[in-house]
Coordinates of C-alpha atoms in Angstrom, one line a residue:
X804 CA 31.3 29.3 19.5
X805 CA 28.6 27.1 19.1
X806 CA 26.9 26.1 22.9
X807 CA 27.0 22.0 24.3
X808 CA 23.6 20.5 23.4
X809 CA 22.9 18.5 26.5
X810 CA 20.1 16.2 24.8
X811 CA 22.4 15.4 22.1
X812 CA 25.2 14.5 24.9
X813 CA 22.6 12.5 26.7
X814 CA 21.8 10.8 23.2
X815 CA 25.3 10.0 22.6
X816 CA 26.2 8.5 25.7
X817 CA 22.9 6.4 26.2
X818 CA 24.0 5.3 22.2
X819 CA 27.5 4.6 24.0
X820 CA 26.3 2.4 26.7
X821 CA 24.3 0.7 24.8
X822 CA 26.9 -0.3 22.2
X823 CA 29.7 -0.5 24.5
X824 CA 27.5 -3.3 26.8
X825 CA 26.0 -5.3 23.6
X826 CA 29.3 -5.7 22.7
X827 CA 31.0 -6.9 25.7
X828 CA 28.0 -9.1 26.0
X829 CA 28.4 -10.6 22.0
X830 CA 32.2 -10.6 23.1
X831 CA 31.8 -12.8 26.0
X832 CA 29.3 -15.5 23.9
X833 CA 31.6 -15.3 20.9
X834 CA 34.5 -16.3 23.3
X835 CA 32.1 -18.7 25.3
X836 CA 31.6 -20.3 22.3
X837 CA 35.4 -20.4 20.7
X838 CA 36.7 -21.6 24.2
X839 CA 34.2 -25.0 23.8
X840 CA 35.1 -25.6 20.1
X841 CA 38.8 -25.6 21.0
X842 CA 38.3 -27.6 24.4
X843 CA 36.1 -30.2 22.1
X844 CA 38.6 -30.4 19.0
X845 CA 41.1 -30.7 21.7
X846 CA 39.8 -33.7 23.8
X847 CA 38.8 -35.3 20.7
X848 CA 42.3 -35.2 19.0
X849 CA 43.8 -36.5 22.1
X850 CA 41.4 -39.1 22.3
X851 CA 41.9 -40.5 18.9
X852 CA 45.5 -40.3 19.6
X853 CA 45.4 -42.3 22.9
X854 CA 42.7 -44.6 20.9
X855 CA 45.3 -45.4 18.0
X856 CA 48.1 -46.0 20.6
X857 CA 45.9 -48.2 23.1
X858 CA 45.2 -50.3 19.6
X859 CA 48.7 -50.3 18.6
X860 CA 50.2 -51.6 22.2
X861 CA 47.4 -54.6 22.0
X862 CA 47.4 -55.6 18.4
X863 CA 51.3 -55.1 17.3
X864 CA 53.5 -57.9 17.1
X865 CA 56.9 -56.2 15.9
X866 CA 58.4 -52.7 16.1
X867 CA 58.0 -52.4 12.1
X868 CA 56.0 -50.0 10.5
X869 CA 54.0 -48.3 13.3
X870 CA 51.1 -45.7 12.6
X871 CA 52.7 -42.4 11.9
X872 CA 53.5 -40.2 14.7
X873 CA 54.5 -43.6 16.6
X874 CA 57.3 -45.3 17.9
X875 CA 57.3 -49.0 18.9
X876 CA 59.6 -50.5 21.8
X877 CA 59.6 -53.8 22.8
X878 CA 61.1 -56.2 25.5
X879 CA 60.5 -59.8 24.9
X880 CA 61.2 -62.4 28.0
X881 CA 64.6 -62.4 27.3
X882 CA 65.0 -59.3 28.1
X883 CA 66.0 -57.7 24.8
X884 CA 64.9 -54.9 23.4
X885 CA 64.1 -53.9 19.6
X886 CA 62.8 -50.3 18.6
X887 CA 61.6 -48.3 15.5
X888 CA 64.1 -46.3 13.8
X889 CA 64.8 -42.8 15.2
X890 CA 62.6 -42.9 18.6
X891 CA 62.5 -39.3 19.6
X892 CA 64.8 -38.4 22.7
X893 CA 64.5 -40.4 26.2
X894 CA 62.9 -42.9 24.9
X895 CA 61.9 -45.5 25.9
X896 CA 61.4 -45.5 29.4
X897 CA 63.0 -47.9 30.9
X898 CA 62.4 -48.0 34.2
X899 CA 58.1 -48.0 33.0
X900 CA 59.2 -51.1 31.0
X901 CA 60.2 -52.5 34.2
X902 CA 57.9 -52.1 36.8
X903 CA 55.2 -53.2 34.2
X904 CA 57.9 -56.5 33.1
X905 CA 58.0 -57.3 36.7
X906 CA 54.3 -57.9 36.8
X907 CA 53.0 -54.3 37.3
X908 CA 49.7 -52.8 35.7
X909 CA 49.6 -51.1 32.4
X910 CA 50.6 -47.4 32.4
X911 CA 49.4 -44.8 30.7
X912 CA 51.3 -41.3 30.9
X913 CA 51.9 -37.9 28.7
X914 CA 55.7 -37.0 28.9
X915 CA 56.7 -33.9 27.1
X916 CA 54.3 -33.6 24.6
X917 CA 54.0 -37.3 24.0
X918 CA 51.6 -39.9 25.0
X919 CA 52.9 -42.9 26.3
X920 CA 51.9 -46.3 26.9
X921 CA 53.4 -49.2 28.7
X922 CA 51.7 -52.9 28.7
X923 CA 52.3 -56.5 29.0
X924 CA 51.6 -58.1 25.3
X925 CA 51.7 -62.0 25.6
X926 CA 55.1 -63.0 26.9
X927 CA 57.0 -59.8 25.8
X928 CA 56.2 -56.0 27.4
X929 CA 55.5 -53.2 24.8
X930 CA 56.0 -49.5 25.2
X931 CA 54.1 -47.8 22.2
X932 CA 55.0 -43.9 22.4
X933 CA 52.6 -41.2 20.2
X934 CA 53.6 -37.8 19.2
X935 CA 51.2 -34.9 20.0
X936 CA 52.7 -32.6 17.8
X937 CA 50.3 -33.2 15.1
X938 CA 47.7 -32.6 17.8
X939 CA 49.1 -29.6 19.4
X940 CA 49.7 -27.7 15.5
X941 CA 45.6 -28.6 14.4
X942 CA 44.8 -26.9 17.8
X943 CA 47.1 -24.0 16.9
X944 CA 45.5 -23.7 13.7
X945 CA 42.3 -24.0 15.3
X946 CA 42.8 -21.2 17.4
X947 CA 44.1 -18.4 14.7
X948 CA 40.8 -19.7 12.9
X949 CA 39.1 -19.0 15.7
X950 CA 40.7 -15.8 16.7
X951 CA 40.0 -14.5 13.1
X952 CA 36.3 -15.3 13.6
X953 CA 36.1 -13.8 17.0
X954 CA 37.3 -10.7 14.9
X955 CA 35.1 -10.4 12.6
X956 CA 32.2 -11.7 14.6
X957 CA 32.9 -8.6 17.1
X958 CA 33.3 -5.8 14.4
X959 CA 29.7 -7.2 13.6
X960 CA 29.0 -7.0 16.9
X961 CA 30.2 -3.1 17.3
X962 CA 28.2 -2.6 14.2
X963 CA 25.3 -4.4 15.0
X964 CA 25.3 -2.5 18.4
X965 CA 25.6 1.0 16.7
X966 CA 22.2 0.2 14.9
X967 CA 20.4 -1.1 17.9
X968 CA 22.0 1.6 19.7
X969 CA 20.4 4.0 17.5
X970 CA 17.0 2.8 17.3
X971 CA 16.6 2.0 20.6
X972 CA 17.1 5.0 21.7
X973 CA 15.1 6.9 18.7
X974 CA 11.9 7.2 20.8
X975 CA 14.5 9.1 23.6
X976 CA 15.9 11.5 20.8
X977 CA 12.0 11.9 19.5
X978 CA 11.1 12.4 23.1
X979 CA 13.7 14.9 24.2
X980 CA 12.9 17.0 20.8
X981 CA 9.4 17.5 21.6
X982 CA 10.4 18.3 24.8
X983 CA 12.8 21.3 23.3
X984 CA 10.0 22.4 20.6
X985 CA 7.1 22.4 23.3
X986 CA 9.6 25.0 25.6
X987 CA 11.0 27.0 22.6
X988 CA 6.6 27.1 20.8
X989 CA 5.8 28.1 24.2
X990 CA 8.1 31.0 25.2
X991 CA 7.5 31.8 21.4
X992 CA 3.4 31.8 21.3
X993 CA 3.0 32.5 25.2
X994 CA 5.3 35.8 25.6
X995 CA 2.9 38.5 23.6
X996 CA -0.7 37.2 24.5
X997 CA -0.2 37.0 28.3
X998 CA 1.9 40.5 27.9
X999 CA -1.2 41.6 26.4
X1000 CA -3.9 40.4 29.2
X1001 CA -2.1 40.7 31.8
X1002 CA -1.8 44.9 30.5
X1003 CA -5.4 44.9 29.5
X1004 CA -6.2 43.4 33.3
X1005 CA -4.5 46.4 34.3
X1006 CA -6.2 48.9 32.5
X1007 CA -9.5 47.0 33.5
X1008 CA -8.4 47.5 37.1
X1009 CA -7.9 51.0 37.1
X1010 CA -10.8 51.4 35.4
X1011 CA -12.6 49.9 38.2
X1012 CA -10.4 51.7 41.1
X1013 CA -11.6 54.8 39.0
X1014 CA -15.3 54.2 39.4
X1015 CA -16.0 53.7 35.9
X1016 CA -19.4 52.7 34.8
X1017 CA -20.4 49.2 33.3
X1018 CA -20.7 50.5 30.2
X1019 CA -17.3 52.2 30.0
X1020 CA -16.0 48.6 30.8
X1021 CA -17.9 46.4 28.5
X1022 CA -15.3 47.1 25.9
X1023 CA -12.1 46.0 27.4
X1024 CA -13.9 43.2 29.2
X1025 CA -14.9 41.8 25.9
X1026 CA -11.7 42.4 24.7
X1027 CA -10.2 41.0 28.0
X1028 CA -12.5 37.7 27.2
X1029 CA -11.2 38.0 23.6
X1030 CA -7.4 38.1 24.9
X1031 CA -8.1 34.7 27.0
X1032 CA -9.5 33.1 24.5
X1033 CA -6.7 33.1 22.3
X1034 CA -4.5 32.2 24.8
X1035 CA -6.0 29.2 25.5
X1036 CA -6.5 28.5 22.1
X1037 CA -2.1 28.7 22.0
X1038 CA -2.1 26.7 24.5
X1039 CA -4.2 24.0 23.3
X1040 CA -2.3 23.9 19.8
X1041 CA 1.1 23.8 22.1
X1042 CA -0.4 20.7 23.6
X1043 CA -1.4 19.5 20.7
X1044 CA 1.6 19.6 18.8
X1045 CA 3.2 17.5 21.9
X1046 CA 0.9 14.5 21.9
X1047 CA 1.9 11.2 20.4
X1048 CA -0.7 10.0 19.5
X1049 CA -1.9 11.7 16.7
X1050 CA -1.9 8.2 14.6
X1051 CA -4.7 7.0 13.3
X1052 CA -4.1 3.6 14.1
X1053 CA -4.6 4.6 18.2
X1054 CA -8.1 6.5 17.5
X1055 CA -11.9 5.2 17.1
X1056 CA -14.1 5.4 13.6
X1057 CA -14.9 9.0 12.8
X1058 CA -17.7 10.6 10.5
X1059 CA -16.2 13.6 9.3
X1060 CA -19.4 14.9 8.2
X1061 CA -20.8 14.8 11.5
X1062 CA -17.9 16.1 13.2
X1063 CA -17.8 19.0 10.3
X1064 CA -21.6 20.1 11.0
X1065 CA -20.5 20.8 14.6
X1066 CA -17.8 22.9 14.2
X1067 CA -19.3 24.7 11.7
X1068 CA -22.4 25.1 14.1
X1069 CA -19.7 26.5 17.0
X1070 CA -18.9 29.0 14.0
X1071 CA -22.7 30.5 13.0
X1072 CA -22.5 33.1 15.6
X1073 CA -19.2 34.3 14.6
X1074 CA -20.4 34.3 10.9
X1075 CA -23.4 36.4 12.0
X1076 CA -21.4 39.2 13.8
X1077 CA -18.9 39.7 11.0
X1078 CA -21.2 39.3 8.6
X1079 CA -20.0 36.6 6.9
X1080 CA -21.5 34.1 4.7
X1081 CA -20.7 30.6 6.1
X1082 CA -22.2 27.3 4.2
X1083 CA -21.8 23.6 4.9
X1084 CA -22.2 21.0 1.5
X1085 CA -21.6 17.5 2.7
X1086 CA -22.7 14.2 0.1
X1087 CA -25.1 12.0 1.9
X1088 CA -25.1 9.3 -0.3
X1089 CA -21.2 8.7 0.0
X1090 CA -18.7 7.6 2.6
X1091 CA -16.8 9.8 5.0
X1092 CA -16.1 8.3 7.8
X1093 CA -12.3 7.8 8.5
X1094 CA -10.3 6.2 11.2
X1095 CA -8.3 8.7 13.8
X1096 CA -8.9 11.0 16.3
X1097 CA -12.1 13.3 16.6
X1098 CA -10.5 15.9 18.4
X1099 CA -7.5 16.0 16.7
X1100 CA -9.4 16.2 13.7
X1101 CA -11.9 18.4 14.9
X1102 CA -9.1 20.6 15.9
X1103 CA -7.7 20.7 12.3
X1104 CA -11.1 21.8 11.2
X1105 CA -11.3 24.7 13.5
X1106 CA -8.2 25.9 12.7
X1107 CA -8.7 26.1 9.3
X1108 CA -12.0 28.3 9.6
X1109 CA -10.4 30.4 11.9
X1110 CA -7.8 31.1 9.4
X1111 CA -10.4 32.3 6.9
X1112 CA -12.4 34.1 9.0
X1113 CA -9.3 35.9 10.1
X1114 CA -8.1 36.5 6.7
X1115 CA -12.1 36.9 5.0
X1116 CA -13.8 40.7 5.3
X1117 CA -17.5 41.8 6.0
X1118 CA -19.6 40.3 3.3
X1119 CA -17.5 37.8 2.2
X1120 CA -17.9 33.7 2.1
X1121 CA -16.5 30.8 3.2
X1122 CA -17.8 27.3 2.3
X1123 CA -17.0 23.7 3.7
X1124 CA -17.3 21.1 1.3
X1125 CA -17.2 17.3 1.9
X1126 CA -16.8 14.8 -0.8
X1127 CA -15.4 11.9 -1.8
X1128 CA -12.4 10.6 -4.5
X1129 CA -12.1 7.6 -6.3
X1130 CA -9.1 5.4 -7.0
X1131 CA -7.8 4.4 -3.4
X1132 CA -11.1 5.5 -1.5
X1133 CA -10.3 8.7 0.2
X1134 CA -12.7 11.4 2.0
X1135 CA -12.1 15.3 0.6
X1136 CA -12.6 18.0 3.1
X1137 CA -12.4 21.7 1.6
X1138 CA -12.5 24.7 3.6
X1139 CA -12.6 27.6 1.1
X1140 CA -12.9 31.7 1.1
X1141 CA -13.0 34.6 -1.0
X1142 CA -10.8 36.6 1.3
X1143 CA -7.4 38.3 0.9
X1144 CA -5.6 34.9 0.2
X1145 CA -1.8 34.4 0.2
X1146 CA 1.1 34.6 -2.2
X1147 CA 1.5 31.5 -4.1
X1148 CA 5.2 31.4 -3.4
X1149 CA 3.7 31.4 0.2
X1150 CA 1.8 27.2 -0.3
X1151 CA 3.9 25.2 1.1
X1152 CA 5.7 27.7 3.5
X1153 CA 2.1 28.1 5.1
X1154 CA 2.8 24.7 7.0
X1155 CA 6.1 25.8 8.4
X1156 CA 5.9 26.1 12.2
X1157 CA 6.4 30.2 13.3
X1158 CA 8.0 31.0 9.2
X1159 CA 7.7 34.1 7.1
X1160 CA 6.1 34.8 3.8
X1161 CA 7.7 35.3 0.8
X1162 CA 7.9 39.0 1.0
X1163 CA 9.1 38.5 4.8
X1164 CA 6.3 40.3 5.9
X1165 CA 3.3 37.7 6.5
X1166 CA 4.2 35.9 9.7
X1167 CA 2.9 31.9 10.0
X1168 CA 2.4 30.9 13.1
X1169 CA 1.6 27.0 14.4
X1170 CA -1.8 25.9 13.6
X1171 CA -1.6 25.0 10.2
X1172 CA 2.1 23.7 10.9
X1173 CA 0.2 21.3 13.9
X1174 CA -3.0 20.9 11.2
X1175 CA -0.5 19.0 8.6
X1176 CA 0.9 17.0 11.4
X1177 CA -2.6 15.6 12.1
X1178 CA -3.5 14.9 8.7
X1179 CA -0.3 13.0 8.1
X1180 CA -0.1 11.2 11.1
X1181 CA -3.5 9.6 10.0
X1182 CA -2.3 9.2 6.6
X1183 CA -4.0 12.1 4.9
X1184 CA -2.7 14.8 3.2
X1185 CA -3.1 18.8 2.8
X1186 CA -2.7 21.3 0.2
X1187 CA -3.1 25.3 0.3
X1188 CA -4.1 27.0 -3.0
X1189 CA -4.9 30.5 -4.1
X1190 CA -7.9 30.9 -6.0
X1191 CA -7.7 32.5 -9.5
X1192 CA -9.5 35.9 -8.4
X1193 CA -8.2 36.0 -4.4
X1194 CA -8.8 33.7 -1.3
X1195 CA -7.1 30.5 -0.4
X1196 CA -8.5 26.9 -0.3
X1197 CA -7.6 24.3 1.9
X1198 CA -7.9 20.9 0.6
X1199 CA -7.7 17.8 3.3
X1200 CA -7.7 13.9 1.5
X1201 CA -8.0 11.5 3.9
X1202 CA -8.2 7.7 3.1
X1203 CA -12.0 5.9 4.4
X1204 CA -12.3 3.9 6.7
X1205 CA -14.1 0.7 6.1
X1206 CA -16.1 1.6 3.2
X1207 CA -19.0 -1.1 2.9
X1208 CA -20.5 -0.7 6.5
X1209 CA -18.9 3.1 7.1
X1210 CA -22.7 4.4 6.9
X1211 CA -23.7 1.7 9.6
X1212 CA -24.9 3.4 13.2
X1213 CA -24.5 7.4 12.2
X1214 CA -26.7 9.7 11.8
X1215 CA -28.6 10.5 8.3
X1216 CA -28.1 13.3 6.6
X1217 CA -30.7 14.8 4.4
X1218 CA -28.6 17.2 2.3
X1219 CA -26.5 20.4 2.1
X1220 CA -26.6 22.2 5.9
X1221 CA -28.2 25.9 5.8
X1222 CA -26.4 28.3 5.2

C-alpha cells in the first residue's frame, strides 16, 4: 500500500485553490460583463421602440398602415373612434383616451408587455399601442447567446486556471523537492561518517583515560582529523546541491584559469604525500574567463581531483588542462589520470546521485551528481571517458564570457604551472 505524499497533497490543493478562485473570479467578470450587454441591448430596444411610437402618435394622421408591431386608435372631436385591424386584447384604453380628451397631459405607460401612448393630435386624441414582443424574443436570444459564451468563456477559464495553477506553484513543488532530497542526501551521506567519528572519538578517549603516549595517539588523531574532514566536505556538497542559485546568470565574471591554479595549489601537498604526479597546462594567449559562480565552480573543480586522487595509486599522474574550442566560443577544462578508471558502461551513470555501477558493485555517491548540476546550470556541459589504456577523463565545456575584453583586469599568466 503505497504511503500519502504530504508535499504532493499540499501541491494539489494549493493547485486547487488557485484554480477554483481564478475561476470564480473569471466567472464573476464574464457575468459582470453579460449582465451589461443584456441591460444595454435591452434599454436600447425599448428605447427605439418607445422612439418609433412617440413618432407615430405625433406624425400619424389615420389608423392605416402603422409600423409593424403597432396598432393605431383614434378619437376625433366627435367622439368616434376608428382602429387598425386586429388590435391585440383590451385595447384601447378607454378610460386613457379620456382623461387625456378631456384636456389631460399625454401618457405614456407599459401594460402587459406593450408600450402604450396616449396624446392629443390636433383636434382628435391618438392612442398608438407598440408590441414588445419582438423586443422581449431579441433579448431571449441575447441571452442563450450569451449563456453559451459564458460557457465556453469559463471552461477557458478552468483551463486557463489549471495552467496558472500549475506554474505558479512550480517554484513550491521545486521547493518542497529539494527540501525532500536535502533530508533523504543527508540521512543518506551523514549516517556512516559521524558513526565513524563519533567511534574513533571513542577509541581516542580511552586511549587518553589509558595514559597513552602522544605518539600512540598521533594515528587516530590524524585519522580523527581525516574523519572530519570528510564530513564537512558531505556536508558542504549537501548544501550545495540545495542552493538555487547555481545559474550563471546570478554570479560575477570568472577566470577559470585563475581559479584552476588555486585549487590545484590547495592539492600540491596532497600530491607530495601520495606521491603523485600533479601538473597544471593552462593557454595564456586565449580566453577563459566565464560567467557564474567561483565557488560553485571552484567546487566542481575540487571534486573532480579528489575523485582522481581517490581512484589514482602511488606514482601515477593527473594533469589539468585548460583550453579553448572554437565554433560557439567555449572554455575546455580537463581533469585527467592514469588511475584504475571506470567501466565504460559506468559514463553516464557516474553523474547519477548515490547509483551503482554496472557490475552493482562500484557505489557513486553525490559529487559528481552535484558537479553536473553546476556545469549545466551555467550552461556548460560534462562528459566522463575512459582512456584507452586505464584512467578516466573528465571533460568540462563551458561557454566564454565576453570574449573581446575577457583578458581585461586579471592576472598574466606566463605559461604551463610547475609541475
Amino acid at each position: 500500500m503505497n504511503r500519502p505524499d504530504p508535499d504532493r497533497d499540499l501541491l494539489r490543493r494549493a493547485r486547487r485553490t488557485l484554480a477554483v478562485r481564478h475561476t470564480l473570479v473569471m466567472a464573476v467578470i464574464l457575468l459582470g460583463v453579460g449582465a451589461v450587454a443584456l441591460v444595454v441591448v435591452a434599454h436600447e430596444e425599448r428605447a427605439a421602440l418607445a422612439a418609433s411610437v412617440r413618432q407615430t402618435a405625433a406624425t400619424e394622421e389615420d389608423v392605416v398602415d402603422p409600423p409593424a408591431g403597432s396598432w393605431i386608435f383614434r378619437l376625433d372631436a366627435a367622439g368616434v373612434l376608428t382602429a387598425t385591424e386586429d388590435p391585440p386584447p383590451g385595447f384601447p384604453d378607454r378610460p386613457a383616451l379620456t382623461r387625456v380628451r378631456s384636456g389631460g397631459p399625454a401618457e405614456e405607460t407599459e401594460i402587459g408587455g406593450y408600450l402604450m401612448i396616449t396624446r392629443r393630435h390636433g383636434d382628435a386624441t391618438v392612442q398608438v399601442v407598440g408590441s414588445l414582443a419582438a423586443q422581449q424574443a431579441e433579448t431571449r436570444r441575447l441571452l442563450a447567446a450569451l449563456g453559451g459564451a459564458e460557457l465556453l468563456g469559463l471552461a477557458a477559464a478552468i483551463v486557463a486556471a489549471l495552467l496558472l495553477a500549475r506554474r505558479a506553484t512550480a517554484p513550491l513543488g521545486d521547493a518542497l523537492a529539494r527540501q525532500r532530497r536535502f533530508v533523504a542526501d543527508a540521512s543518506h551521506e551523514l549516517r556512516t561518517p559521524i558513526a565513524q567519528l563519533h567511534t574513533r572519538a571513542q577509541l581516542l578517549d580511552q586511549e587518553l583515560r589509558a595514559g597513552a603516549s602522544a605518539e600512540d595517539l598521533t594515528p587516530d588523531a590524524r585519522r580523527l582529523v581525516a574523519a572530519a574532514r570528510q564530513l564537512g566536505e558531505i556536508v558542504e556538497d549537501l548544501l550545495l546541491s540545495t542552493q538555487l542559485e547555481n545559474r550563471a546568470e546570478i554570479g560575477a565574471e570568472v577566470d577559470l584559469g585563475v581559479l584552476a591554479d588555486g585549487v590545484v595549489a590547495a592539492f600540491r601537498q596532497r600530491s607530495r604525500s601520495r606521491r603523485i604526479e600533479l601538473s597544471l597546462n593552462l593557454d595564456p594567449d586565449r580566453p577563459s574567463t566565464v560567467h557564474g559562480r567561483a565557488a560553485a565552480l571552484r567546487r566542481v573543480l575540487t571534486t573532480l581531483l579528489d575523485n582522481a586522487f581517490n581512484h589514482t595509486e602511488p606514482g601515477g599522474h593527473i594533469a589539468v588542462e585548460l583550453g579553448n574550442l572554437d565554433g560557439p566560443p567555449r572554455v575546455q577544462l580537463t581533469v585527467r589520470d592514469d588511475g584504475t578508471g571506470f567501466d565504460p558502461a559506468d559514463a553516464e551513470r557516474l553523474f547519477d546521485r548515490f547509483a551503482r555501477g554496472h557490475d552493482d558493485h562500484r557505489r557513486f555517491g553525490l559529487g559528481l551528481a552535484l558537479a553536473r548540476e553546476v556545469v549545466t546550470g551555467h550552461g556548460g556541459t560534462i562528459e566522463a571517458h575512459r582512456g584507452p589504456a586505464g584512467g578516466a577523463t573528465f571533460t568540462i565545456r563551458l561557454p566564454v564570457s565576453r570574449p573581446a575584453d575577457a583578458r581585461a583586469g586579471r592576472p598574466r599568466r606566463t605559461g604551463p604551472a610547475s609541475r
